[in-house]
Amino acid sequence: MQQDLIPHLFRTEYRKMVAVLCSLFGLQHIETAEDIVSDTFLSATELWGLKGVPENPVAWLYTVAKNKTRNHLKRGAIFDQKVSGELQSNERLSEEVELDLSDKNINDSQLAMMFAICHPAVNTEAQVALSLNLLCGFGVQEIADAFLTNKEVIYKRIQRAKEKLRQENVPIAYPIVTEIGDRMDAVLSTLYLLFNEGYYSFSQNNVLRKELCWEAMRLCHLLVVNEVANTPSANALLSLMCFHASRFEARLNEQGELILYKDQDTALWDPALIERGRFYLKTAFTGNEISKYHLEAAIASWHTIKEDVAQKWQTVLQLYDQLLLMDYSPMAALNRVYVFSKVHGKELAIREATSLAVPQNHFYFTLLGKLYEGIDNEMALNHFNNALTLTSADAEKQVIQAHIRSLQSL
């Protein structure tokens, strides 16, 4: 139980505690906040192994973190007394400071941290990396996997971001309305990446990590319930997350194998999340702003309608056309080709696919395999075999192998 509990609590509570401590100490002392929280978890690992797990593990962590914070402030006061003779005032400070780990202060601190980290002085890649590290509890290796790079690159990005925040003396405070436009894109990109890491994770060789998705949704919800941060794009992103999350239970079978969309049991879809997604999407379209999140959410909303009708795929194709004009990505281009095949047929879709300037990865060859099925099964088999050699995810290998077995049985 302890082996599973502490990593779980580290994922859920570490970032909350760091956010509150950073609000207390300021971004000048990020490492101090991280050290106190890390030391709290180290104490849990040592003491729980000897004495057993306490009745309320979260409360235990918060109490120990408060005590360690007070000890840190007291040590600082003693040091200052030796060098500056201000022990009395510093002692009062250490006694008066109370580490507020209430739900409200945790939420307020995390929201303020999101926008502090995404200060325009820090480049976007570093903003996202530091946000994933501090606000989401991602390790350097996990972030490296998400960015398809090595951990040394990510470590340097995080350190440069911290140093830049120190140099700029960035306060942890709610941004004013005029700052929203400068920082919201980076905040939303971070949450988008976090959700995707949970929904389809290569770093843990696991297709679905619900915990990360729920955390991304929670942080996004912090935006939409805040008067300043409640933008159309934030609502659109939360809508997108709700639509995807509504199909969680239908995406994997009992053996942990991926179930394709067309084979999913709609009885396992979550109607409450679908309704929430529609609510946030409707809210998103009340403003004048249209973002890529609006278009992706609109596409996802059509995927909550299982009926395979012409209007559905024609509308989705139009949405993909708009999305690619606004924010081109190879993955969106491949998804568009699949939808194109539903509207115009596989033969025309094959021409579309082979004309794309996209990386020839396992997604590309899997798509070609699907398109050639029933037209040239030998060619389809070749493409699936190519795809199989290019993926390391077990769930994807199982899907590709199922296609291969089906073709070989003909």
Coordinates of C-alpha atoms in Angstrom, one line a residue:
M1 CA 0.0 0.0 0.0
Q2 CA 2.8 2.4 1.0
Q3 CA 4.6 1.7 -2.3
D4 CA 1.6 2.8 -4.3
L5 CA 0.4 5.6 -1.9
I6 CA 3.5 7.8 -1.7
P7 CA 4.0 8.1 -5.5
H8 CA 0.3 8.9 -5.8
L9 CA 0.5 11.5 -3.1
F10 CA 3.7 12.9 -4.6
R11 CA 1.8 13.3 -7.9
T12 CA -1.2 15.0 -6.3
E13 CA 0.1 17.0 -3.4
Y14 CA 3.7 17.9 -4.2
R15 CA 2.8 20.6 -6.7
K16 CA 0.1 22.0 -4.4
M17 CA 2.6 22.4 -1.6
V18 CA 5.3 23.9 -3.8
A19 CA 2.8 26.5 -5.2
V20 CA 1.9 27.6 -1.7
L21 CA 5.5 27.8 -0.5
C22 CA 6.5 29.7 -3.6
S23 CA 3.7 32.1 -2.9
L24 CA 5.2 32.5 0.6
F25 CA 8.9 32.7 -0.3
G26 CA 8.6 34.2 -3.8
L27 CA 10.0 32.9 -7.0
Q28 CA 13.4 34.0 -5.9
H29 CA 13.4 30.9 -3.7
I30 CA 11.9 28.2 -5.8
E31 CA 14.5 25.7 -4.8
T32 CA 13.9 26.3 -1.1
A33 CA 10.2 25.5 -1.6
E34 CA 11.1 22.4 -3.6
D35 CA 13.6 21.3 -1.0
I36 CA 11.1 21.6 1.9
V37 CA 8.4 19.6 0.1
S38 CA 10.9 17.0 -1.1
D39 CA 12.2 16.6 2.4
T40 CA 8.6 16.2 3.6
F41 CA 8.1 13.2 1.3
L42 CA 11.5 11.8 2.3
S43 CA 10.3 11.9 5.9
A44 CA 7.1 10.1 4.9
T45 CA 9.0 7.4 3.1
E46 CA 11.2 6.8 6.2
L47 CA 8.6 7.1 9.0
W48 CA 5.7 5.4 7.3
G49 CA 7.9 2.4 6.6
L50 CA 8.7 2.1 10.3
K51 CA 5.4 3.2 11.9
G52 CA 2.9 2.5 9.2
V53 CA 0.7 4.9 7.1
P54 CA -1.1 7.5 9.3
E55 CA -4.9 7.7 9.4
N56 CA -4.9 10.9 7.2
P57 CA -1.8 10.8 5.0
V58 CA -2.5 14.2 3.3
A59 CA -3.0 16.0 6.6
W60 CA 0.3 14.4 7.9
L61 CA 2.2 15.7 4.9
Y62 CA 0.7 19.2 5.3
T63 CA 1.5 19.2 9.1
V64 CA 5.1 18.1 8.5
A65 CA 5.5 20.7 5.6
K66 CA 4.3 23.4 8.0
N67 CA 6.7 22.4 10.7
K68 CA 9.6 22.2 8.2
T69 CA 8.7 25.7 6.9
R70 CA 8.7 27.1 10.4
N71 CA 12.1 25.5 11.1
H72 CA 13.5 26.9 7.9
L73 CA 12.3 30.4 8.9
K74 CA 13.7 30.0 12.4
R75 CA 17.0 28.9 11.1
G76 CA 17.0 31.9 8.8
A77 CA 16.2 34.2 11.7
I78 CA 19.1 32.8 13.8
F79 CA 21.5 33.3 10.9
D80 CA 20.3 36.8 10.3
Q81 CA 20.8 37.6 14.0
K82 CA 24.4 36.6 13.8
V83 CA 25.1 38.8 10.8
S84 CA 22.7 41.7 11.3
G85 CA 21.5 41.6 14.9
E86 CA 17.8 41.5 14.0
L87 CA 16.8 38.3 15.8
Q88 CA 13.8 39.8 17.6
S89 CA 12.0 40.9 14.4
N90 CA 12.9 37.8 12.6
E91 CA 11.7 35.6 15.4
R92 CA 8.4 37.4 15.3
L93 CA 8.3 36.7 11.5
S94 CA 8.9 33.0 12.0
E95 CA 6.2 32.8 14.6
E96 CA 3.6 34.8 12.8
V97 CA 3.9 33.2 9.4
E98 CA 1.3 30.5 9.0
L99 CA 1.5 28.1 6.0
D100 CA -2.0 28.2 4.7
L101 CA -2.7 24.9 3.0
S102 CA -6.5 25.3 2.7
D103 CA -8.1 24.3 -0.5
K104 CA -8.8 28.0 -1.4
N105 CA -5.2 29.1 -0.9
I106 CA -3.9 26.1 -2.8
N107 CA -6.1 26.9 -5.7
D108 CA -5.3 30.6 -5.6
S109 CA -1.5 29.9 -5.3
Q110 CA -1.6 27.5 -8.3
L111 CA -3.5 29.9 -10.4
A112 CA -1.1 32.7 -9.6
M113 CA 1.8 30.4 -10.2
M114 CA 0.5 29.5 -13.6
F115 CA 0.6 33.1 -14.8
A116 CA 3.8 33.9 -13.0
I117 CA 5.7 31.1 -14.7
C118 CA 4.2 32.1 -18.1
H119 CA 5.8 35.6 -17.9
P120 CA 6.6 36.9 -21.4
A121 CA 10.3 37.2 -20.4
V122 CA 10.5 33.4 -20.4
N123 CA 10.4 31.7 -23.7
T124 CA 7.4 29.4 -24.4
E125 CA 9.3 26.1 -24.3
A126 CA 10.8 27.0 -20.9
Q127 CA 7.4 28.1 -19.6
V128 CA 5.8 24.9 -20.5
A129 CA 8.6 22.8 -19.1
L130 CA 8.7 24.7 -15.7
S131 CA 4.9 24.6 -15.4
L132 CA 4.9 20.8 -16.0
N133 CA 7.6 20.5 -13.4
L134 CA 6.3 22.8 -10.6
L135 CA 2.5 22.8 -11.1
C136 CA 2.0 19.3 -12.4
G137 CA 4.7 17.3 -10.6
F138 CA 6.3 16.0 -13.8
G139 CA 9.9 14.7 -13.4
V140 CA 12.5 15.9 -15.9
Q141 CA 12.5 12.5 -17.7
E142 CA 8.7 12.6 -18.1
I143 CA 8.9 16.1 -19.6
A144 CA 11.7 15.0 -21.9
D145 CA 9.6 12.1 -23.1
A146 CA 6.6 14.4 -23.7
F147 CA 8.8 16.8 -25.8
L148 CA 10.6 13.9 -27.5
T149 CA 14.0 15.1 -26.4
N150 CA 16.6 14.2 -23.7
K151 CA 16.4 15.1 -20.0
E152 CA 19.6 17.3 -20.2
V153 CA 17.8 19.7 -22.6
I154 CA 14.7 19.9 -20.3
Y155 CA 16.8 20.4 -17.1
K156 CA 18.6 23.3 -18.8
R157 CA 15.2 24.8 -19.9
I158 CA 13.9 24.6 -16.3
Q159 CA 17.0 26.1 -14.8
R160 CA 17.1 28.9 -17.3
A161 CA 13.4 29.7 -16.7
K162 CA 13.9 29.8 -12.9
E163 CA 16.9 32.1 -13.4
K164 CA 15.0 34.4 -15.7
L165 CA 12.1 34.7 -13.2
R166 CA 14.6 35.7 -10.5
Q167 CA 16.3 38.3 -12.8
E168 CA 12.9 39.8 -13.6
N169 CA 11.8 39.6 -10.0
V170 CA 8.4 38.3 -11.1
P171 CA 5.8 38.4 -8.4
I172 CA 3.3 35.6 -7.8
A173 CA 0.0 37.4 -8.2
Y174 CA -3.1 37.3 -10.3
P175 CA -2.4 38.9 -13.6
I176 CA -4.3 42.1 -14.6
V177 CA -6.6 41.9 -17.6
T178 CA -4.0 43.4 -19.9
E179 CA -1.6 40.6 -19.1
I180 CA -4.0 37.8 -20.0
G181 CA -3.3 38.0 -23.7
D182 CA 0.4 37.7 -23.2
R183 CA 0.3 34.7 -20.9
M184 CA -2.8 32.7 -21.6
D185 CA -1.5 30.9 -24.7
A186 CA 1.4 29.4 -22.7
V187 CA -0.9 28.5 -19.8
L188 CA -3.3 26.7 -22.1
S189 CA -0.5 25.0 -24.0
T190 CA 0.8 23.6 -20.7
L191 CA -2.6 22.2 -19.7
Y192 CA -3.1 20.8 -23.2
L193 CA 0.2 19.0 -23.1
L194 CA -0.5 17.7 -19.6
F195 CA -3.9 16.3 -20.7
N196 CA -2.4 14.7 -23.8
E197 CA 0.4 13.1 -21.7
G198 CA -2.3 11.5 -19.6
Y199 CA -4.6 10.6 -22.4
Y200 CA -1.9 9.1 -24.6
S201 CA 1.4 8.6 -22.8
F202 CA 4.5 7.2 -24.3
S203 CA 6.7 8.0 -21.3
Q204 CA 5.0 5.3 -19.2
N205 CA 4.1 3.0 -22.0
N206 CA 0.5 3.4 -21.0
V207 CA -2.3 4.7 -23.2
L208 CA -4.4 6.1 -20.5
R209 CA -3.2 7.8 -17.3
K210 CA -6.4 9.2 -15.9
E211 CA -4.8 11.0 -13.0
L212 CA -2.9 13.4 -15.2
C213 CA -6.0 14.1 -17.3
W214 CA -8.1 14.9 -14.2
E215 CA -5.3 17.2 -13.0
A216 CA -5.2 19.1 -16.3
M217 CA -9.0 19.4 -16.1
R218 CA -8.8 20.7 -12.5
L219 CA -6.2 23.3 -13.4
C220 CA -8.2 24.4 -16.5
H221 CA -11.3 24.6 -14.3
L222 CA -9.3 27.1 -12.0
L223 CA -9.1 29.3 -15.1
V224 CA -12.8 29.3 -16.0
V225 CA -14.1 30.0 -12.5
N226 CA -11.7 33.0 -12.2
E227 CA -13.2 36.3 -13.4
V228 CA -10.0 37.4 -15.1
A229 CA -8.9 34.1 -16.6
N230 CA -12.3 33.0 -17.8
T231 CA -11.6 33.4 -21.5
P232 CA -13.3 31.7 -24.5
S233 CA -10.2 29.7 -25.2
A234 CA -10.0 28.4 -21.6
N235 CA -13.6 27.2 -21.9
A236 CA -12.9 25.6 -25.3
L237 CA -10.0 23.7 -23.9
L238 CA -12.0 22.5 -20.9
S239 CA -14.7 21.4 -23.3
L240 CA -12.2 19.4 -25.4
M241 CA -10.9 17.7 -22.2
C242 CA -14.5 16.8 -21.1
F243 CA -15.4 15.3 -24.5
H244 CA -12.2 13.1 -24.5
A245 CA -12.5 12.1 -20.9
S246 CA -16.1 11.1 -21.5
R247 CA -14.9 8.1 -23.4
F248 CA -12.2 7.0 -20.9
E249 CA -13.9 3.8 -19.9
A250 CA -14.6 2.7 -23.4
R251 CA -11.0 3.1 -24.7
L252 CA -9.4 0.1 -23.1
N253 CA -10.7 -3.5 -22.5
E254 CA -10.1 -5.5 -19.4
Q255 CA -6.7 -6.6 -20.6
G256 CA -5.6 -3.0 -21.1
E257 CA -5.8 -3.3 -24.9
L258 CA -6.8 -0.2 -26.9
I259 CA -10.3 -0.3 -28.4
L260 CA -10.7 1.7 -31.6
Y261 CA -13.4 4.4 -31.8
K262 CA -15.6 2.4 -34.1
D263 CA -15.6 -0.6 -31.8
Q264 CA -16.3 1.3 -28.5
D265 CA -19.3 0.5 -26.3
T266 CA -21.2 3.7 -26.1
A267 CA -22.9 2.5 -22.9
L268 CA -19.5 3.1 -21.3
W269 CA -19.4 6.8 -22.4
D270 CA -20.0 9.3 -19.6
P271 CA -23.1 11.4 -20.5
A272 CA -22.5 13.8 -17.6
L273 CA -19.0 14.7 -19.0
I274 CA -20.5 15.0 -22.5
E275 CA -23.0 17.5 -21.2
R276 CA -20.3 19.4 -19.4
G277 CA -18.3 19.5 -22.6
R278 CA -21.3 20.9 -24.5
F279 CA -21.8 23.5 -21.8
Y280 CA -18.2 24.8 -21.9
L281 CA -18.2 24.7 -25.8
K282 CA -21.4 26.8 -25.9
T283 CA -19.8 29.2 -23.4
A284 CA -16.6 29.3 -25.5
F285 CA -18.5 30.4 -28.6
T286 CA -20.2 33.3 -26.9
G287 CA -17.2 35.5 -27.4
N288 CA -15.5 36.9 -30.5
E289 CA -12.4 34.7 -30.1
I290 CA -11.9 31.5 -32.1
S291 CA -8.8 29.3 -31.2
K292 CA -7.6 25.9 -32.2
Y293 CA -9.2 24.7 -29.0
H294 CA -12.6 25.8 -30.3
L295 CA -12.1 23.7 -33.4
E296 CA -10.7 20.7 -31.7
A297 CA -13.5 20.7 -29.2
A298 CA -16.1 21.0 -31.9
I299 CA -14.4 18.0 -33.6
A300 CA -14.4 16.0 -30.4
S301 CA -18.1 16.9 -29.8
W302 CA -19.0 15.2 -33.1
H303 CA -17.2 12.1 -31.9
T304 CA -19.6 11.8 -29.0
I305 CA -22.3 11.1 -31.6
K306 CA -21.7 7.5 -32.5
E307 CA -24.0 7.5 -35.6
D308 CA -21.9 7.0 -38.8
V309 CA -23.8 9.6 -40.9
A310 CA -22.7 11.7 -43.8
Q311 CA -23.4 15.0 -42.1
K312 CA -21.1 14.1 -39.2
W313 CA -18.0 13.4 -41.3
Q314 CA -18.7 16.3 -43.7
T315 CA -18.8 18.7 -40.8
V316 CA -15.8 17.2 -39.1
L317 CA -13.8 17.5 -42.4
Q318 CA -14.7 21.2 -42.6
L319 CA -13.5 21.7 -39.1
Y320 CA -10.2 19.9 -39.8
D321 CA -9.8 22.2 -42.9
Q322 CA -10.2 25.2 -40.6
L323 CA -7.9 23.8 -37.9
L324 CA -5.1 23.1 -40.4
L325 CA -5.3 26.7 -41.7
M326 CA -5.2 28.1 -38.2
D327 CA -2.6 25.7 -36.6
Y328 CA -1.1 23.1 -38.9
S329 CA 0.3 19.9 -37.3
P330 CA 1.2 16.6 -38.9
M331 CA -1.1 14.7 -36.6
A332 CA -4.1 16.8 -37.4
A333 CA -3.3 16.4 -41.1
L334 CA -3.3 12.6 -40.8
N335 CA -6.5 12.7 -38.8
R336 CA -8.0 14.8 -41.6
V337 CA -7.1 12.2 -44.2
Y338 CA -9.0 9.5 -42.3
V339 CA -12.1 11.8 -42.1
F340 CA -11.6 12.6 -45.8
S341 CA -11.8 8.9 -46.6
K342 CA -15.2 8.7 -44.8
V343 CA -16.5 11.5 -47.1
H344 CA -14.8 10.9 -50.4
G345 CA -13.7 7.2 -50.2
K346 CA -10.4 5.4 -49.6
E347 CA -8.8 5.8 -53.1
L348 CA -8.9 9.6 -53.0
A349 CA -7.8 9.5 -49.4
I350 CA -4.7 7.5 -50.4
R351 CA -3.7 10.2 -52.8
E352 CA -4.2 12.8 -50.0
A353 CA -2.1 10.8 -47.6
T354 CA 0.8 10.1 -50.0
S355 CA 1.0 13.8 -50.9
L356 CA 1.4 15.0 -47.3
A357 CA 4.7 16.4 -46.1
V358 CA 4.6 14.7 -42.7
P359 CA 7.0 12.4 -40.8
Q360 CA 6.7 8.8 -41.9
N361 CA 6.1 7.5 -38.5
H362 CA 3.9 4.6 -37.2
F363 CA 0.8 6.9 -37.3
Y364 CA 1.4 7.5 -41.0
F365 CA 1.9 3.9 -41.9
T366 CA -1.0 2.8 -39.8
L367 CA -3.3 5.2 -41.6
L368 CA -2.0 3.9 -45.0
G369 CA -2.6 0.4 -43.8
K370 CA -6.2 1.2 -43.0
L371 CA -6.8 3.0 -46.3
Y372 CA -5.4 0.1 -48.4
E373 CA -7.5 -2.5 -46.5
G374 CA -10.0 -3.9 -49.0
I375 CA -8.2 -2.2 -52.0
D376 CA -4.8 -3.8 -51.9
N377 CA -4.4 -6.1 -48.9
E378 CA -0.8 -6.9 -49.6
M379 CA 0.1 -3.2 -49.7
A380 CA -1.9 -2.7 -46.5
L381 CA 0.0 -5.6 -44.8
N382 CA 3.3 -3.9 -45.8
H383 CA 2.3 -0.6 -44.3
F384 CA 1.1 -2.3 -41.0
N385 CA 4.4 -4.1 -40.8
N386 CA 6.3 -0.8 -41.2
A387 CA 4.1 0.7 -38.5
L388 CA 4.8 -2.1 -36.1
T389 CA 8.6 -1.6 -36.3
L390 CA 8.2 2.2 -35.5
T391 CA 6.2 2.1 -32.3
S392 CA 7.2 1.1 -28.8
A393 CA 3.7 1.4 -27.2
D394 CA 2.3 -2.0 -26.4
A395 CA -1.3 -1.0 -26.8
E396 CA -0.6 0.3 -30.3
K397 CA 1.4 -2.8 -31.2
Q398 CA -1.6 -4.8 -30.2
V399 CA -3.9 -2.8 -32.5
I400 CA -1.5 -3.1 -35.4
Q401 CA -1.0 -6.8 -34.9
A402 CA -4.8 -7.3 -34.9
H403 CA -4.9 -5.6 -38.3
I404 CA -2.1 -7.8 -39.5
R405 CA -3.8 -11.0 -38.3
S406 CA -7.0 -10.0 -39.9
L407 CA -5.3 -9.5 -43.3
Q408 CA -3.3 -12.7 -43.0
S409 CA -6.5 -14.7 -42.4
L410 CA -8.1 -13.6 -45.6

